[in-house]
Amino acid sequence: MISTVWNTIKKGELAPVYLLVGEESYFIDETIKRLKEAMGPEEDLEMTTFDLEEVPVDAVMDEADTIPFFSERKLIIAKNASFLKATEKGKEKIDHDVKRLETWLSNPSDFSVTVFIAPYEKLDERKKVTKMMKEHALFVQAETPKEQDLAVWIQGIVKAKSNSIAQDAIELLVSMVGANMLQLQMEIDKLTLYLGEGGEITTSLVEDLVAKTLEQDAFKMLNAYLFNDSVGALSIYHDLLRQKQEPIMLVGLLASNVRTMSNVFYLLKKGYHPQQIAKNLKIHPYRVKLMIEQRHRPSEENLLRALYQLAEVDLQLKSTGGNRERYLELFLLRQL
């Protein structure tokens, strides 16, 4: 559990070697930040960073075995430990002396804290060096938490800043930002800074302050079109054109959203639970929730008609010249 590792770091109980594995950069950055804080003032900290895609692992061990000059312990960061994952023979950029590393791991320097970072989904468990690393280093799994754990983490971050957040605001925030914890942290900082202490983060505040993605705008534009709100659909479309978005790409996004919507309603009719639908279609549960909770769902016929008309617009954009923005504009004006 990463919180247990962080607690031991806070107490000053530091391991000589850490292994951070996973693609969630928030946990990697946060662990290194906490190690730095535990090792004393930043101006006194001796720290060296190596990129193991550029230098051999020997350089890391040599540095770790060199006694620090100005402090009791020094921090060594070894990024991109690619020798721990599966690679084709002859494809490695650097020749790493893993045999020496295996020996060194059994007796690492006690005056250095060495952090190996493997920002990959999985390691090659068949390799002896991987087994040795897991046996002798303090292992930290840097993976994005599951949806419920992510919600608890968001609540904790917001509470630490003397604010609160509604459940539907959490769902909307994750839907808009994704599960990238570093990005979520930045957006939460922005929201709480705007609120000041003692306020609540609501869906409307998230809507107003969190940067919208192109996919979300396309989804809103499609919804406006499906419910015959031509003015709303055109307003979003013209705004996207001002942002220099290409009509042909917008047609692709609209078609993708129509197909997703059609699949959601089909699975719902088959008796699938919203969470199962989200998992099957690999989309965020909040997006499924928005589709299901629509007051007037578009019929299957209307969705198929919209998909057919979008295919026509796509063909026009690819085969004719003239005012390219006009083709999608006419589609949005044409009621189903």
Tab-separated table of C-alpha atoms in Angstrom:
chain	number	residue	atom	x	y	z
A	1	MET	CA	0.000	0.000	0.000
A	2	ILE	CA	1.529	3.290	-1.101
A	3	SER	CA	0.168	5.221	1.909
A	4	THR	CA	2.130	2.862	4.216
A	5	VAL	CA	5.338	3.584	2.262
A	6	TRP	CA	4.661	7.320	2.493
A	7	ASN	CA	4.104	7.054	6.273
A	8	THR	CA	7.461	5.328	6.799
A	9	ILE	CA	9.168	8.012	4.671
A	10	LYS	CA	7.507	10.724	6.778
A	11	LYS	CA	8.929	9.088	9.921
A	12	GLY	CA	12.400	9.219	8.358
A	13	GLU	CA	12.606	5.419	7.980
A	14	LEU	CA	14.152	5.350	4.505
A	15	ALA	CA	15.055	2.235	2.540
A	16	PRO	CA	18.408	2.159	0.690
A	17	VAL	CA	16.688	1.161	-2.583
A	18	TYR	CA	13.191	1.879	-3.926
A	19	LEU	CA	11.545	0.456	-7.033
A	20	LEU	CA	8.648	2.511	-8.442
A	21	VAL	CA	6.699	0.601	-11.090
A	22	GLY	CA	3.705	1.823	-13.104
A	23	GLU	CA	2.365	4.472	-15.443
A	24	GLU	CA	0.762	6.790	-12.857
A	25	SER	CA	3.234	9.685	-12.726
A	26	TYR	CA	1.449	11.280	-9.739
A	27	PHE	CA	2.558	8.481	-7.376
A	28	ILE	CA	6.099	8.527	-8.767
A	29	ASP	CA	6.458	12.314	-8.431
A	30	GLU	CA	4.805	12.361	-4.999
A	31	THR	CA	7.067	9.580	-3.638
A	32	ILE	CA	10.210	11.394	-4.814
A	33	LYS	CA	8.908	14.675	-3.385
A	34	ARG	CA	8.342	13.017	0.013
A	35	LEU	CA	11.797	11.428	-0.041
A	36	LYS	CA	13.358	14.841	-0.698
A	37	GLU	CA	11.419	16.400	2.196
A	38	ALA	CA	12.452	13.562	4.545
A	39	MET	CA	16.116	13.981	3.661
A	40	GLY	CA	16.323	17.577	4.851
A	41	PRO	CA	16.310	21.095	3.379
A	42	GLU	CA	16.421	21.203	-0.425
A	43	GLU	CA	19.479	23.444	-0.513
A	44	ASP	CA	21.470	20.829	1.472
A	45	LEU	CA	20.252	17.808	-0.500
A	46	GLU	CA	22.756	16.022	-2.713
A	47	MET	CA	20.746	14.577	-5.592
A	48	THR	CA	21.756	13.023	-8.915
A	49	THR	CA	19.404	11.911	-11.697
A	50	PHE	CA	20.231	9.339	-14.377
A	51	ASP	CA	18.259	8.301	-17.454
A	52	LEU	CA	18.921	4.587	-17.939
A	53	GLU	CA	17.949	4.851	-21.593
A	54	GLU	CA	21.025	7.081	-22.017
A	55	VAL	CA	23.566	5.794	-19.449
A	56	PRO	CA	24.405	2.296	-18.122
A	57	VAL	CA	23.264	1.207	-14.669
A	58	ASP	CA	26.961	1.062	-13.618
A	59	ALA	CA	26.870	4.883	-13.338
A	60	VAL	CA	24.023	4.624	-10.799
A	61	MET	CA	25.878	2.090	-8.645
A	62	ASP	CA	29.146	4.046	-8.846
A	63	GLU	CA	27.358	7.195	-7.661
A	64	ALA	CA	25.518	5.307	-4.904
A	65	ASP	CA	28.836	3.871	-3.636
A	66	THR	CA	30.516	7.298	-3.527
A	67	ILE	CA	30.382	8.834	-0.032
A	68	PRO	CA	28.416	12.144	0.042
A	69	PHE	CA	30.432	15.321	0.671
A	70	PHE	CA	27.991	17.661	2.410
A	71	SER	CA	25.294	15.441	3.970
A	72	GLU	CA	24.765	12.118	5.696
A	73	ARG	CA	22.817	10.633	2.782
A	74	LYS	CA	22.264	11.467	-0.857
A	75	LEU	CA	19.393	10.776	-3.223
A	76	ILE	CA	19.894	9.072	-6.578
A	77	ILE	CA	17.087	8.866	-9.138
A	78	ALA	CA	17.446	6.267	-11.913
A	79	LYS	CA	14.691	6.804	-14.505
A	80	ASN	CA	13.494	4.425	-17.235
A	81	ALA	CA	14.813	1.106	-15.881
A	82	SER	CA	13.952	-0.590	-19.178
A	83	PHE	CA	16.150	-3.628	-18.413
A	84	LEU	CA	13.365	-4.763	-16.037
A	85	LYS	CA	10.791	-5.148	-18.815
A	86	ALA	CA	10.611	-7.570	-21.721
A	87	THR	CA	12.790	-6.459	-24.660
A	88	GLU	CA	13.932	-8.171	-27.827
A	89	LYS	CA	17.572	-9.214	-27.840
A	90	GLY	CA	19.694	-6.727	-29.700
A	91	LYS	CA	17.044	-3.986	-29.337
A	92	GLU	CA	18.441	-2.554	-26.084
A	93	LYS	CA	19.907	0.934	-26.531
A	94	ILE	CA	22.360	0.573	-23.625
A	95	ASP	CA	24.336	-2.431	-22.418
A	96	HIS	CA	23.524	-2.688	-18.686
A	97	ASP	CA	25.650	-4.832	-16.380
A	98	VAL	CA	22.684	-6.539	-14.688
A	99	LYS	CA	24.931	-9.205	-13.115
A	100	ARG	CA	26.752	-6.506	-11.169
A	101	LEU	CA	23.402	-4.932	-10.251
A	102	GLU	CA	22.110	-8.258	-8.904
A	103	THR	CA	25.158	-8.511	-6.638
A	104	TRP	CA	24.981	-4.842	-5.610
A	105	LEU	CA	21.302	-5.150	-4.603
A	106	SER	CA	22.237	-7.687	-1.912
A	107	ASN	CA	24.392	-5.068	-0.176
A	108	PRO	CA	23.543	-1.488	-1.277
A	109	SER	CA	25.242	1.571	0.200
A	110	ASP	CA	23.611	2.773	3.424
A	111	PHE	CA	24.603	6.416	2.827
A	112	SER	CA	22.553	6.627	-0.402
A	113	VAL	CA	18.843	6.334	-1.204
A	114	THR	CA	18.588	4.982	-4.743
A	115	VAL	CA	15.258	5.104	-6.576
A	116	PHE	CA	14.748	3.008	-9.703
A	117	ILE	CA	11.762	4.133	-11.789
A	118	ALA	CA	10.136	1.702	-14.233
A	119	PRO	CA	7.204	3.667	-15.745
A	120	TYR	CA	5.706	0.596	-17.404
A	121	GLU	CA	2.485	-1.361	-16.986
A	122	LYS	CA	4.334	-4.597	-16.184
A	123	LEU	CA	7.839	-5.975	-15.717
A	124	ASP	CA	9.395	-9.166	-17.050
A	125	GLU	CA	8.998	-11.410	-13.999
A	126	ARG	CA	11.128	-14.141	-15.637
A	127	LYS	CA	14.298	-12.055	-15.370
A	128	LYS	CA	16.534	-12.691	-12.369
A	129	VAL	CA	17.266	-8.959	-12.029
A	130	THR	CA	13.509	-8.262	-11.675
A	131	LYS	CA	13.186	-10.896	-8.937
A	132	MET	CA	16.254	-9.522	-7.152
A	133	MET	CA	14.976	-5.966	-7.406
A	134	LYS	CA	11.594	-6.925	-5.932
A	135	GLU	CA	13.307	-8.932	-3.181
A	136	HIS	CA	15.791	-6.266	-2.050
A	137	ALA	CA	14.160	-2.923	-2.980
A	138	LEU	CA	11.104	-1.354	-1.372
A	139	PHE	CA	8.497	-1.942	-4.082
A	140	VAL	CA	5.925	0.776	-4.873
A	141	GLN	CA	3.123	0.126	-7.389
A	142	ALA	CA	2.350	3.389	-9.188
A	143	GLU	CA	-0.939	2.523	-10.842
A	144	THR	CA	-4.118	4.574	-11.160
A	145	PRO	CA	-6.592	3.597	-8.422
A	146	LYS	CA	-9.970	2.095	-9.277
A	147	GLU	CA	-12.922	4.454	-9.694
A	148	GLN	CA	-14.170	4.244	-6.084
A	149	ASP	CA	-10.657	4.664	-4.637
A	150	LEU	CA	-10.087	7.616	-6.975
A	151	ALA	CA	-13.254	9.280	-5.633
A	152	VAL	CA	-12.039	8.773	-2.042
A	153	TRP	CA	-8.637	10.252	-2.993
A	154	ILE	CA	-10.311	13.318	-4.562
A	155	GLN	CA	-12.451	13.832	-1.440
A	156	GLY	CA	-9.317	13.588	0.731
A	157	ILE	CA	-7.397	16.143	-1.352
A	158	VAL	CA	-10.353	18.563	-1.324
A	159	LYS	CA	-10.932	18.087	2.430
A	160	ALA	CA	-7.231	18.793	3.118
A	161	LYS	CA	-7.796	22.190	1.506
A	162	SER	CA	-10.791	22.884	3.842
A	163	ASN	CA	-13.396	22.387	1.122
A	164	SER	CA	-15.949	19.745	0.161
A	165	ILE	CA	-17.039	18.257	-3.154
A	166	ALA	CA	-20.365	16.774	-4.253
A	167	GLN	CA	-20.389	13.186	-5.574
A	168	ASP	CA	-21.778	14.210	-8.975
A	169	ALA	CA	-19.036	16.870	-9.184
A	170	ILE	CA	-16.416	14.133	-8.621
A	171	GLU	CA	-17.940	12.066	-11.431
A	172	LEU	CA	-17.999	15.046	-13.789
A	173	LEU	CA	-14.429	16.037	-12.885
A	174	VAL	CA	-13.073	12.531	-13.593
A	175	SER	CA	-15.146	12.358	-16.775
A	176	MET	CA	-13.666	15.650	-18.005
A	177	VAL	CA	-10.060	15.182	-16.889
A	178	GLY	CA	-9.741	11.392	-17.001
A	179	ALA	CA	-7.979	9.282	-14.369
A	180	ASN	CA	-4.693	11.217	-14.671
A	181	MET	CA	-4.020	12.015	-11.008
A	182	LEU	CA	-1.441	14.717	-11.719
A	183	GLN	CA	-3.947	16.555	-13.940
A	184	LEU	CA	-6.738	15.999	-11.388
A	185	GLN	CA	-4.519	17.486	-8.658
A	186	MET	CA	-3.922	20.603	-10.787
A	187	GLU	CA	-7.647	21.050	-11.505
A	188	ILE	CA	-8.542	20.555	-7.809
A	189	ASP	CA	-5.905	23.170	-6.865
A	190	LYS	CA	-7.534	25.590	-9.323
A	191	LEU	CA	-11.077	24.893	-8.045
A	192	THR	CA	-10.163	25.232	-4.353
A	193	LEU	CA	-8.124	28.377	-5.000
A	194	TYR	CA	-11.171	29.925	-6.681
A	195	LEU	CA	-13.486	28.886	-3.817
A	196	GLY	CA	-11.335	29.854	-0.868
A	197	GLU	CA	-11.803	27.930	2.387
A	198	GLY	CA	-15.132	26.415	3.432
A	199	GLY	CA	-16.759	26.180	-0.011
A	200	GLU	CA	-18.226	23.250	-1.938
A	201	ILE	CA	-17.154	22.193	-5.412
A	202	THR	CA	-20.325	21.665	-7.449
A	203	THR	CA	-20.961	20.357	-10.976
A	204	SER	CA	-21.619	23.902	-12.217
A	205	LEU	CA	-18.249	25.070	-10.851
A	206	VAL	CA	-16.496	22.123	-12.524
A	207	GLU	CA	-18.325	22.953	-15.781
A	208	ASP	CA	-17.204	26.592	-15.581
A	209	LEU	CA	-13.575	26.212	-14.486
A	210	VAL	CA	-12.254	22.869	-15.741
A	211	ALA	CA	-10.818	22.921	-19.247
A	212	LYS	CA	-13.098	21.076	-21.664
A	213	THR	CA	-11.801	18.484	-24.093
A	214	LEU	CA	-12.678	18.251	-27.751
A	215	GLU	CA	-14.514	14.950	-27.123
A	216	GLN	CA	-16.780	16.600	-24.530
A	217	ASP	CA	-17.631	19.468	-26.852
A	218	ALA	CA	-18.417	16.970	-29.637
A	219	PHE	CA	-20.684	15.029	-27.250
A	220	LYS	CA	-22.528	18.233	-26.281
A	221	MET	CA	-22.887	19.223	-29.929
A	222	LEU	CA	-24.344	15.806	-30.786
A	223	ASN	CA	-26.805	15.950	-27.883
A	224	ALA	CA	-28.003	19.398	-28.979
A	225	TYR	CA	-28.464	18.088	-32.546
A	226	LEU	CA	-30.318	14.918	-31.435
A	227	PHE	CA	-32.761	17.011	-29.399
A	228	ASN	CA	-33.320	19.412	-32.316
A	229	ASP	CA	-31.499	22.298	-30.624
A	230	SER	CA	-29.949	23.663	-33.828
A	231	VAL	CA	-28.933	26.949	-32.184
A	232	GLY	CA	-27.021	25.175	-29.399
A	233	ALA	CA	-25.360	22.719	-31.808
A	234	LEU	CA	-24.272	25.504	-34.182
A	235	SER	CA	-22.981	27.631	-31.306
A	236	ILE	CA	-20.650	24.801	-30.187
A	237	TYR	CA	-19.651	24.080	-33.810
A	238	HIS	CA	-18.729	27.706	-34.557
A	239	ASP	CA	-16.771	27.878	-31.297
A	240	LEU	CA	-14.780	24.784	-32.348
A	241	LEU	CA	-14.133	26.301	-35.781
A	242	ARG	CA	-12.741	29.402	-34.060
A	243	GLN	CA	-10.373	27.030	-32.231
A	244	LYS	CA	-9.157	25.880	-35.692
A	245	GLN	CA	-10.723	22.404	-35.424
A	246	GLU	CA	-11.104	20.610	-38.759
A	247	PRO	CA	-14.707	19.753	-39.868
A	248	ILE	CA	-13.633	16.288	-41.074
A	249	MET	CA	-12.257	15.438	-37.608
A	250	LEU	CA	-15.453	16.744	-35.954
A	251	VAL	CA	-17.543	14.515	-38.244
A	252	GLY	CA	-15.450	11.529	-37.084
A	253	LEU	CA	-15.980	12.445	-33.414
A	254	LEU	CA	-19.726	12.878	-33.903
A	255	ALA	CA	-19.991	9.501	-35.661
A	256	SER	CA	-17.972	7.845	-32.876
A	257	ASN	CA	-20.334	9.334	-30.266
A	258	VAL	CA	-23.418	8.145	-32.193
A	259	ARG	CA	-22.022	4.588	-32.324
A	260	THR	CA	-21.195	4.692	-28.594
A	261	MET	CA	-24.688	5.953	-27.753
A	262	SER	CA	-26.266	3.252	-29.910
A	263	ASN	CA	-24.180	0.540	-28.190
A	264	VAL	CA	-25.047	1.890	-24.715
A	265	PHE	CA	-28.795	1.753	-25.417
A	266	TYR	CA	-28.489	-1.709	-26.998
A	267	LEU	CA	-26.659	-3.152	-23.952
A	268	LEU	CA	-29.082	-1.424	-21.604
A	269	LYS	CA	-31.982	-3.087	-23.437
A	270	LYS	CA	-30.188	-6.425	-23.020
A	271	GLY	CA	-30.228	-5.916	-19.242
A	272	TYR	CA	-26.632	-4.815	-18.665
A	273	HIS	CA	-25.900	-2.689	-15.591
A	274	PRO	CA	-24.398	0.803	-16.315
A	275	GLN	CA	-21.051	-0.242	-14.766
A	276	GLN	CA	-20.962	-3.344	-16.995
A	277	ILE	CA	-21.746	-1.186	-20.044
A	278	ALA	CA	-18.892	1.199	-19.213
A	279	LYS	CA	-16.484	-1.715	-18.764
A	280	ASN	CA	-17.586	-3.450	-21.985
A	281	LEU	CA	-17.350	-0.295	-24.096
A	282	LYS	CA	-14.214	0.984	-22.291
A	283	ILE	CA	-15.746	4.405	-21.575
A	284	HIS	CA	-16.118	6.400	-18.369
A	285	PRO	CA	-19.143	5.393	-16.220
A	286	TYR	CA	-20.198	9.047	-15.912
A	287	ARG	CA	-20.553	9.251	-19.686
A	288	VAL	CA	-22.832	6.182	-19.617
A	289	LYS	CA	-24.794	7.772	-16.784
A	290	LEU	CA	-25.348	10.974	-18.811
A	291	MET	CA	-26.664	8.980	-21.770
A	292	ILE	CA	-28.976	6.810	-19.668
A	293	GLU	CA	-30.388	9.738	-17.690
A	294	GLN	CA	-31.449	11.678	-20.798
A	295	ARG	CA	-35.106	12.602	-20.503
A	296	HIS	CA	-35.929	11.813	-24.136
A	297	ARG	CA	-33.595	9.207	-25.549
A	298	PRO	CA	-33.108	9.316	-29.323
A	299	SER	CA	-34.651	6.312	-31.072
A	300	GLU	CA	-32.546	3.617	-32.715
A	301	GLU	CA	-33.854	4.795	-36.095
A	302	ASN	CA	-32.765	8.398	-35.438
A	303	LEU	CA	-29.283	7.302	-34.393
A	304	LEU	CA	-28.904	5.194	-37.547
A	305	ARG	CA	-30.209	8.088	-39.664
A	306	ALA	CA	-27.692	10.471	-38.027
A	307	LEU	CA	-24.880	7.976	-38.680
A	308	TYR	CA	-25.893	7.630	-42.344
A	309	GLN	CA	-26.048	11.427	-42.795
A	310	LEU	CA	-22.643	11.855	-41.135
A	311	ALA	CA	-21.204	9.316	-43.603
A	312	GLU	CA	-22.574	11.501	-46.428
A	313	VAL	CA	-20.984	14.630	-44.917
A	314	ASP	CA	-17.679	12.738	-44.561
A	315	LEU	CA	-17.813	11.785	-48.260
A	316	GLN	CA	-18.608	15.395	-49.278
A	317	LEU	CA	-15.676	16.724	-47.249
A	318	LYS	CA	-13.299	14.195	-48.827
A	319	SER	CA	-14.461	14.556	-52.433
A	320	THR	CA	-15.502	18.184	-52.973
A	321	GLY	CA	-13.971	21.614	-52.400
A	322	GLY	CA	-15.674	24.911	-51.652
A	323	ASN	CA	-16.819	26.036	-48.226
A	324	ARG	CA	-15.903	22.932	-46.186
A	325	GLU	CA	-17.399	24.268	-42.942
A	326	ARG	CA	-20.804	24.496	-44.625
A	327	TYR	CA	-21.404	20.743	-45.024
A	328	LEU	CA	-21.424	19.978	-41.292
A	329	GLU	CA	-23.324	23.200	-40.632
A	330	LEU	CA	-26.142	22.018	-42.935
A	331	PHE	CA	-26.174	18.643	-41.182
A	332	LEU	CA	-26.640	20.337	-37.780
A	333	LEU	CA	-29.464	22.513	-39.179
A	334	ARG	CA	-31.318	19.514	-40.634
A	335	GLN	CA	-33.686	18.125	-38.003
A	336	LEU	CA	-34.023	14.360	-37.572
